[in-house]
């Protein structure tokens, strides 16, 4: 017996069907079994907590569904901390994620997909798993995590906990202090411009 594997997912505008590995006799005909991912769960948060959220919401008349969205790029920067006493010019770690948000999974389907760049500031507790050539996610969820209070009793600014729920490929979770929409621009069908990195030459 040997295991037949398919390296890519099959896209459906409403839900993603993922081929599952299964056993078949060597030399025999292959058949595929598919599992249907669950429908997205609506997010219940105020987009106003996100800096420049309007750059993204203007394309969708509200915060979009990230069902079947594709994570294209993840960039991590450690920040910049000056030696000596703490200074407000110090910058804590930053994560920047580029995501292709699909029109096909929105309540109103019109116009092209949108390439969104989201930036997460003061990041810690980053967990990344199974980054691959597709990185389709089921949803992107943002929740609030309280941090306690100042000595005066006033609440500290909360953490934002961001989860990229796995569809095929990437599963990720991070905690940050603030979120920003850097850009959100329509993109046509087909491959995105690139690649940003040259293919390595043979040694």
PDB file of C-alpha atoms in Angstrom, residues 21-148:
ATOM      1  CA  UNK A  21      -4.723  11.468   1.778  1.00  0.00           C
ATOM      2  CA  UNK A  22      -5.951   7.899   1.413  1.00  0.00           C
ATOM      3  CA  UNK A  23      -4.477   4.505   0.681  1.00  0.00           C
ATOM      4  CA  UNK A  24      -4.761   2.750  -2.683  1.00  0.00           C
ATOM      5  CA  UNK A  25      -3.070  -0.299  -4.188  1.00  0.00           C
ATOM      6  CA  UNK A  26       0.092   0.423  -6.177  1.00  0.00           C
ATOM      7  CA  UNK A  27      -0.774   0.775  -9.851  1.00  0.00           C
ATOM      8  CA  UNK A  28      -4.499   1.009  -9.136  1.00  0.00           C
ATOM      9  CA  UNK A  29      -6.812   3.822 -10.106  1.00  0.00           C
ATOM     10  CA  UNK A  30      -6.995   6.724  -7.700  1.00  0.00           C
ATOM     11  CA  UNK A  31     -10.081   8.234  -6.172  1.00  0.00           C
ATOM     12  CA  UNK A  32     -10.277  11.268  -3.926  1.00  0.00           C
ATOM     13  CA  UNK A  33     -12.243  11.842  -0.740  1.00  0.00           C
ATOM     14  CA  UNK A  34     -13.117  15.399   0.187  1.00  0.00           C
ATOM     15  CA  UNK A  35     -14.010  17.103   3.437  1.00  0.00           C
ATOM     16  CA  UNK A  36     -16.119  20.254   3.446  1.00  0.00           C
ATOM     17  CA  UNK A  37     -14.855  22.948   5.778  1.00  0.00           C
ATOM     18  CA  UNK A  38     -17.401  24.550   8.112  1.00  0.00           C
ATOM     19  CA  UNK A  39     -19.051  27.796   7.120  1.00  0.00           C
ATOM     20  CA  UNK A  40     -17.466  30.939   8.604  1.00  0.00           C
ATOM     21  CA  UNK A  41     -18.570  32.195  12.001  1.00  0.00           C
ATOM     22  CA  UNK A  42     -19.495  35.918  11.927  1.00  0.00           C
ATOM     23  CA  UNK A  43     -17.118  38.119  13.907  1.00  0.00           C
ATOM     24  CA  UNK A  44     -18.540  40.189  16.737  1.00  0.00           C
ATOM     25  CA  UNK A  45     -16.140  43.072  17.274  1.00  0.00           C
ATOM     26  CA  UNK A  46     -16.037  46.764  16.479  1.00  0.00           C
ATOM     27  CA  UNK A  47     -13.784  47.476  13.452  1.00  0.00           C
ATOM     28  CA  UNK A  48     -13.223  50.930  14.929  1.00  0.00           C
ATOM     29  CA  UNK A  49     -10.539  49.390  17.185  1.00  0.00           C
ATOM     30  CA  UNK A  50      -8.424  48.927  14.032  1.00  0.00           C
ATOM     31  CA  UNK A  51      -6.435  51.911  12.789  1.00  0.00           C
ATOM     32  CA  UNK A  52      -7.385  52.917   9.214  1.00  0.00           C
ATOM     33  CA  UNK A  53     -10.034  50.177   9.096  1.00  0.00           C
ATOM     34  CA  UNK A  54     -11.854  52.241   6.460  1.00  0.00           C
ATOM     35  CA  UNK A  55      -9.124  51.398   3.930  1.00  0.00           C
ATOM     36  CA  UNK A  56     -10.527  47.859   3.939  1.00  0.00           C
ATOM     37  CA  UNK A  57     -14.182  48.331   4.851  1.00  0.00           C
ATOM     38  CA  UNK A  58     -14.800  50.767   1.972  1.00  0.00           C
ATOM     39  CA  UNK A  59     -14.446  47.856  -0.460  1.00  0.00           C
ATOM     40  CA  UNK A  60     -17.034  45.712   1.333  1.00  0.00           C
ATOM     41  CA  UNK A  61     -19.394  48.152   3.088  1.00  0.00           C
ATOM     42  CA  UNK A  62     -18.171  46.741   6.400  1.00  0.00           C
ATOM     43  CA  UNK A  63     -15.572  44.398   7.838  1.00  0.00           C
ATOM     44  CA  UNK A  64     -15.226  41.522   5.326  1.00  0.00           C
ATOM     45  CA  UNK A  65     -15.406  37.783   5.775  1.00  0.00           C
ATOM     46  CA  UNK A  66     -11.966  36.166   5.643  1.00  0.00           C
ATOM     47  CA  UNK A  67     -13.427  32.773   4.726  1.00  0.00           C
ATOM     48  CA  UNK A  68     -11.178  31.189   2.063  1.00  0.00           C
ATOM     49  CA  UNK A  69      -8.834  34.207   2.219  1.00  0.00           C
ATOM     50  CA  UNK A  70      -5.230  33.405   1.289  1.00  0.00           C
ATOM     51  CA  UNK A  71      -2.240  34.507   3.365  1.00  0.00           C
ATOM     52  CA  UNK A  72       0.402  35.583   0.845  1.00  0.00           C
ATOM     53  CA  UNK A  73       3.199  36.959   2.985  1.00  0.00           C
ATOM     54  CA  UNK A  74       4.205  37.250   6.651  1.00  0.00           C
ATOM     55  CA  UNK A  75       6.962  39.642   7.693  1.00  0.00           C
ATOM     56  CA  UNK A  76       8.318  39.813  11.247  1.00  0.00           C
ATOM     57  CA  UNK A  77      10.427  42.685  12.566  1.00  0.00           C
ATOM     58  CA  UNK A  78      11.940  42.619  16.038  1.00  0.00           C
ATOM     59  CA  UNK A  79      11.481  46.368  16.528  1.00  0.00           C
ATOM     60  CA  UNK A  80      14.064  48.842  17.789  1.00  0.00           C
ATOM     61  CA  UNK A  81      14.911  49.380  21.442  1.00  0.00           C
ATOM     62  CA  UNK A  82      17.463  52.020  22.439  1.00  0.00           C
ATOM     63  CA  UNK A  83      19.912  51.220  25.253  1.00  0.00           C
ATOM     64  CA  UNK A  84      19.432  52.878  28.621  1.00  0.00           C
ATOM     65  CA  UNK A  85      16.211  54.054  30.211  1.00  0.00           C
ATOM     66  CA  UNK A  86      12.933  53.422  28.433  1.00  0.00           C
ATOM     67  CA  UNK A  87      12.078  55.949  25.745  1.00  0.00           C
ATOM     68  CA  UNK A  88       8.718  56.369  23.999  1.00  0.00           C
ATOM     69  CA  UNK A  89      10.541  56.263  20.669  1.00  0.00           C
ATOM     70  CA  UNK A  90      11.253  52.564  21.259  1.00  0.00           C
ATOM     71  CA  UNK A  91       9.412  50.201  18.929  1.00  0.00           C
ATOM     72  CA  UNK A  92       8.340  46.733  20.031  1.00  0.00           C
ATOM     73  CA  UNK A  93       8.083  43.781  17.583  1.00  0.00           C
ATOM     74  CA  UNK A  94       5.835  44.167  14.530  1.00  0.00           C
ATOM     75  CA  UNK A  95       4.169  41.555  12.295  1.00  0.00           C
ATOM     76  CA  UNK A  96       2.889  42.467   8.820  1.00  0.00           C
ATOM     77  CA  UNK A  97       0.597  40.068   6.960  1.00  0.00           C
ATOM     78  CA  UNK A  98      -0.587  40.296   3.344  1.00  0.00           C
ATOM     79  CA  UNK A  99      -3.929  38.589   2.686  1.00  0.00           C
ATOM     80  CA  UNK A 100      -5.981  38.095  -0.463  1.00  0.00           C
ATOM     81  CA  UNK A 101      -9.602  38.625   0.613  1.00  0.00           C
ATOM     82  CA  UNK A 102     -11.972  36.888  -1.796  1.00  0.00           C
ATOM     83  CA  UNK A 103     -15.061  38.590  -3.186  1.00  0.00           C
ATOM     84  CA  UNK A 104     -16.639  35.174  -3.760  1.00  0.00           C
ATOM     85  CA  UNK A 105     -17.128  34.589  -0.031  1.00  0.00           C
ATOM     86  CA  UNK A 106     -18.719  37.950   0.775  1.00  0.00           C
ATOM     87  CA  UNK A 107     -22.448  38.456   1.266  1.00  0.00           C
ATOM     88  CA  UNK A 108     -22.454  40.768  -1.740  1.00  0.00           C
ATOM     89  CA  UNK A 109     -20.246  39.455  -4.547  1.00  0.00           C
ATOM     90  CA  UNK A 110     -19.160  42.229  -6.896  1.00  0.00           C
ATOM     91  CA  UNK A 111     -15.852  43.550  -8.145  1.00  0.00           C
ATOM     92  CA  UNK A 112     -12.412  41.960  -7.789  1.00  0.00           C
ATOM     93  CA  UNK A 113     -10.649  40.415  -4.813  1.00  0.00           C
ATOM     94  CA  UNK A 114      -8.836  42.770  -2.441  1.00  0.00           C
ATOM     95  CA  UNK A 115      -5.193  42.476  -1.382  1.00  0.00           C
ATOM     96  CA  UNK A 116      -5.030  43.696   2.218  1.00  0.00           C
ATOM     97  CA  UNK A 117      -1.920  44.409   4.271  1.00  0.00           C
ATOM     98  CA  UNK A 118      -2.544  44.189   8.026  1.00  0.00           C
ATOM     99  CA  UNK A 119       0.068  45.267  10.571  1.00  0.00           C
ATOM    100  CA  UNK A 120       0.136  44.128  14.191  1.00  0.00           C
ATOM    101  CA  UNK A 121       2.059  46.291  16.665  1.00  0.00           C
ATOM    102  CA  UNK A 122       3.735  45.338  19.974  1.00  0.00           C
ATOM    103  CA  UNK A 123       3.513  41.650  19.121  1.00  0.00           C
ATOM    104  CA  UNK A 124       4.315  38.722  21.373  1.00  0.00           C
ATOM    105  CA  UNK A 125       3.245  35.089  21.772  1.00  0.00           C
ATOM    106  CA  UNK A 126       3.451  34.329  18.042  1.00  0.00           C
ATOM    107  CA  UNK A 127       2.612  30.790  16.917  1.00  0.00           C
ATOM    108  CA  UNK A 128       2.950  29.785  13.235  1.00  0.00           C
ATOM    109  CA  UNK A 129       2.365  26.325  11.801  1.00  0.00           C
ATOM    110  CA  UNK A 130       2.310  24.705   8.335  1.00  0.00           C
ATOM    111  CA  UNK A 131       2.986  27.767   6.158  1.00  0.00           C
ATOM    112  CA  UNK A 132       2.770  26.472   2.574  1.00  0.00           C
ATOM    113  CA  UNK A 133       2.027  27.423  -1.051  1.00  0.00           C
ATOM    114  CA  UNK A 134      -1.685  28.112  -0.427  1.00  0.00           C
ATOM    115  CA  UNK A 135      -2.373  29.193   3.191  1.00  0.00           C
ATOM    116  CA  UNK A 136      -6.131  29.357   2.821  1.00  0.00           C
ATOM    117  CA  UNK A 137      -7.816  30.225   6.120  1.00  0.00           C
ATOM    118  CA  UNK A 138     -11.353  29.545   7.300  1.00  0.00           C
ATOM    119  CA  UNK A 139     -11.575  32.785   9.251  1.00  0.00           C
ATOM    120  CA  UNK A 140      -9.628  35.541  10.959  1.00  0.00           C
ATOM    121  CA  UNK A 141     -10.829  36.227  14.487  1.00  0.00           C
ATOM    122  CA  UNK A 142      -9.922  39.130  16.763  1.00  0.00           C
ATOM    123  CA  UNK A 143     -10.669  38.958  20.473  1.00  0.00           C
ATOM    124  CA  UNK A 144      -9.768  41.080  23.494  1.00  0.00           C
ATOM    125  CA  UNK A 145      -7.639  39.927  26.427  1.00  0.00           C
ATOM    126  CA  UNK A 146      -7.720  42.090  29.540  1.00  0.00           C
ATOM    127  CA  UNK A 147      -4.368  42.993  31.149  1.00  0.00           C
ATOM    128  CA  UNK A 148      -5.431  44.125  34.605  1.00  0.00           C
TER     129      UNK A 148
END
